[in-house]
């Protein structure tokens, strides 16, 4: 019995960027819409974002692994970090 490939490269468009202790994996599931797994040391974030004209139009933190208190300042910093990493991944 042969195992067939479940996903091929055409089905999943993924880019990964590492910068020191920061790692981001961008998975495009619609045009200009990405799921991002952001890892900063032992903290992990699942983020959904939508781009328009090379800027983040929508930014949503779906899940967080580890203890972190999310404030408006931290969300803005995460948004800027993801935007910077997205530009480096292209």
PDB file of C-alpha atoms in Angstrom:
ATOM      1  CA  UNK A   1       0.000   0.000   0.000  1.00  0.00           C
ATOM      2  CA  UNK A   2       1.389   3.392  -0.989  1.00  0.00           C
ATOM      3  CA  UNK A   3       0.854   6.580   0.969  1.00  0.00           C
ATOM      4  CA  UNK A   4      -0.235   9.452  -1.241  1.00  0.00           C
ATOM      5  CA  UNK A   5       0.944  13.007  -0.684  1.00  0.00           C
ATOM      6  CA  UNK A   6      -1.654  14.924   1.312  1.00  0.00           C
ATOM      7  CA  UNK A   7      -0.356  18.411   0.538  1.00  0.00           C
ATOM      8  CA  UNK A   8       1.856  19.552  -2.269  1.00  0.00           C
ATOM      9  CA  UNK A   9       3.754  22.788  -2.794  1.00  0.00           C
ATOM     10  CA  UNK A  10       0.898  24.295  -4.818  1.00  0.00           C
ATOM     11  CA  UNK A  11      -1.537  23.796  -1.913  1.00  0.00           C
ATOM     12  CA  UNK A  12       0.584  25.457   0.754  1.00  0.00           C
ATOM     13  CA  UNK A  13       2.472  28.662   0.224  1.00  0.00           C
ATOM     14  CA  UNK A  14       4.718  29.012   3.287  1.00  0.00           C
ATOM     15  CA  UNK A  15       7.657  31.254   4.060  1.00  0.00           C
ATOM     16  CA  UNK A  16       9.754  31.113   7.221  1.00  0.00           C
ATOM     17  CA  UNK A  17      12.061  33.821   8.516  1.00  0.00           C
ATOM     18  CA  UNK A  18      14.352  33.629  11.551  1.00  0.00           C
ATOM     19  CA  UNK A  19      16.001  36.558  13.240  1.00  0.00           C
ATOM     20  CA  UNK A  20      17.884  35.655  16.416  1.00  0.00           C
ATOM     21  CA  UNK A  21      15.365  34.204  18.897  1.00  0.00           C
ATOM     22  CA  UNK A  22      12.436  35.235  16.694  1.00  0.00           C
ATOM     23  CA  UNK A  23      10.905  32.938  14.104  1.00  0.00           C
ATOM     24  CA  UNK A  24       7.860  33.616  11.946  1.00  0.00           C
ATOM     25  CA  UNK A  25       6.117  31.243   9.564  1.00  0.00           C
ATOM     26  CA  UNK A  26       3.787  32.888   7.063  1.00  0.00           C
ATOM     27  CA  UNK A  27       1.137  30.708   5.422  1.00  0.00           C
ATOM     28  CA  UNK A  28      -0.901  32.365   2.673  1.00  0.00           C
ATOM     29  CA  UNK A  29      -4.385  30.868   2.448  1.00  0.00           C
ATOM     30  CA  UNK A  30      -6.074  33.576   0.349  1.00  0.00           C
ATOM     31  CA  UNK A  31      -4.660  36.376  -1.719  1.00  0.00           C
ATOM     32  CA  UNK A  32      -2.926  38.799   0.679  1.00  0.00           C
ATOM     33  CA  UNK A  33      -4.307  36.969   3.740  1.00  0.00           C
ATOM     34  CA  UNK A  34      -1.858  35.117   5.975  1.00  0.00           C
ATOM     35  CA  UNK A  35      -1.801  32.957   9.074  1.00  0.00           C
ATOM     36  CA  UNK A  36       1.378  33.684  11.010  1.00  0.00           C
ATOM     37  CA  UNK A  37       2.976  31.552  13.692  1.00  0.00           C
ATOM     38  CA  UNK A  38       5.262  33.926  15.569  1.00  0.00           C
ATOM     39  CA  UNK A  39       7.739  32.458  18.061  1.00  0.00           C
ATOM     40  CA  UNK A  40       9.631  34.789  20.386  1.00  0.00           C
ATOM     41  CA  UNK A  41      11.804  32.744  22.760  1.00  0.00           C
ATOM     42  CA  UNK A  42       9.236  30.390  24.366  1.00  0.00           C
ATOM     43  CA  UNK A  43       6.187  32.557  23.581  1.00  0.00           C
ATOM     44  CA  UNK A  44       4.103  31.553  20.559  1.00  0.00           C
ATOM     45  CA  UNK A  45       1.404  33.557  18.834  1.00  0.00           C
ATOM     46  CA  UNK A  46      -1.061  32.540  16.138  1.00  0.00           C
ATOM     47  CA  UNK A  47      -1.917  35.634  14.129  1.00  0.00           C
ATOM     48  CA  UNK A  48      -4.221  36.257  11.193  1.00  0.00           C
ATOM     49  CA  UNK A  49      -3.418  39.273   9.019  1.00  0.00           C
ATOM     50  CA  UNK A  50      -4.560  40.843   5.769  1.00  0.00           C
ATOM     51  CA  UNK A  51      -2.336  43.039   3.573  1.00  0.00           C
ATOM     52  CA  UNK A  52      -3.323  45.881   1.315  1.00  0.00           C
ATOM     53  CA  UNK A  53      -0.610  47.747  -0.611  1.00  0.00           C
ATOM     54  CA  UNK A  54       2.240  46.235   1.452  1.00  0.00           C
ATOM     55  CA  UNK A  55       0.714  47.366   4.750  1.00  0.00           C
ATOM     56  CA  UNK A  56      -1.185  45.350   7.330  1.00  0.00           C
ATOM     57  CA  UNK A  57      -4.847  46.250   7.070  1.00  0.00           C
ATOM     58  CA  UNK A  58      -6.243  43.696   9.549  1.00  0.00           C
ATOM     59  CA  UNK A  59      -4.269  42.170  12.435  1.00  0.00           C
ATOM     60  CA  UNK A  60      -5.793  39.641  14.815  1.00  0.00           C
ATOM     61  CA  UNK A  61      -4.086  37.616  17.532  1.00  0.00           C
ATOM     62  CA  UNK A  62      -5.963  34.319  17.568  1.00  0.00           C
ATOM     63  CA  UNK A  63      -4.053  32.398  20.247  1.00  0.00           C
ATOM     64  CA  UNK A  64      -1.122  32.790  22.627  1.00  0.00           C
ATOM     65  CA  UNK A  65       0.927  29.965  24.126  1.00  0.00           C
ATOM     66  CA  UNK A  66       2.581  30.893  27.389  1.00  0.00           C
ATOM     67  CA  UNK A  67       1.669  33.565  29.884  1.00  0.00           C
ATOM     68  CA  UNK A  68       1.654  37.108  28.563  1.00  0.00           C
ATOM     69  CA  UNK A  69      -0.603  40.004  29.372  1.00  0.00           C
ATOM     70  CA  UNK A  70      -1.669  41.624  26.118  1.00  0.00           C
ATOM     71  CA  UNK A  71      -1.869  45.380  26.213  1.00  0.00           C
ATOM     72  CA  UNK A  72      -2.383  47.808  23.365  1.00  0.00           C
ATOM     73  CA  UNK A  73       1.348  48.600  23.337  1.00  0.00           C
ATOM     74  CA  UNK A  74       2.338  44.942  23.019  1.00  0.00           C
ATOM     75  CA  UNK A  75      -0.160  44.394  20.202  1.00  0.00           C
ATOM     76  CA  UNK A  76       1.248  47.390  18.296  1.00  0.00           C
ATOM     77  CA  UNK A  77       4.810  46.097  18.805  1.00  0.00           C
ATOM     78  CA  UNK A  78       3.797  42.621  17.567  1.00  0.00           C
ATOM     79  CA  UNK A  79       2.113  44.172  14.523  1.00  0.00           C
ATOM     80  CA  UNK A  80       5.250  46.164  13.664  1.00  0.00           C
ATOM     81  CA  UNK A  81       7.434  43.099  14.195  1.00  0.00           C
ATOM     82  CA  UNK A  82       5.269  40.927  11.932  1.00  0.00           C
ATOM     83  CA  UNK A  83       5.239  43.657   9.279  1.00  0.00           C
ATOM     84  CA  UNK A  84       9.036  43.886   9.412  1.00  0.00           C
ATOM     85  CA  UNK A  85       9.467  40.092   9.230  1.00  0.00           C
ATOM     86  CA  UNK A  86       6.990  39.857   6.339  1.00  0.00           C
ATOM     87  CA  UNK A  87       9.038  42.373   4.356  1.00  0.00           C
ATOM     88  CA  UNK A  88      12.222  40.379   5.042  1.00  0.00           C
ATOM     89  CA  UNK A  89      10.549  37.129   3.961  1.00  0.00           C
ATOM     90  CA  UNK A  90       9.727  38.465   0.494  1.00  0.00           C
TER      91      UNK A  90
END
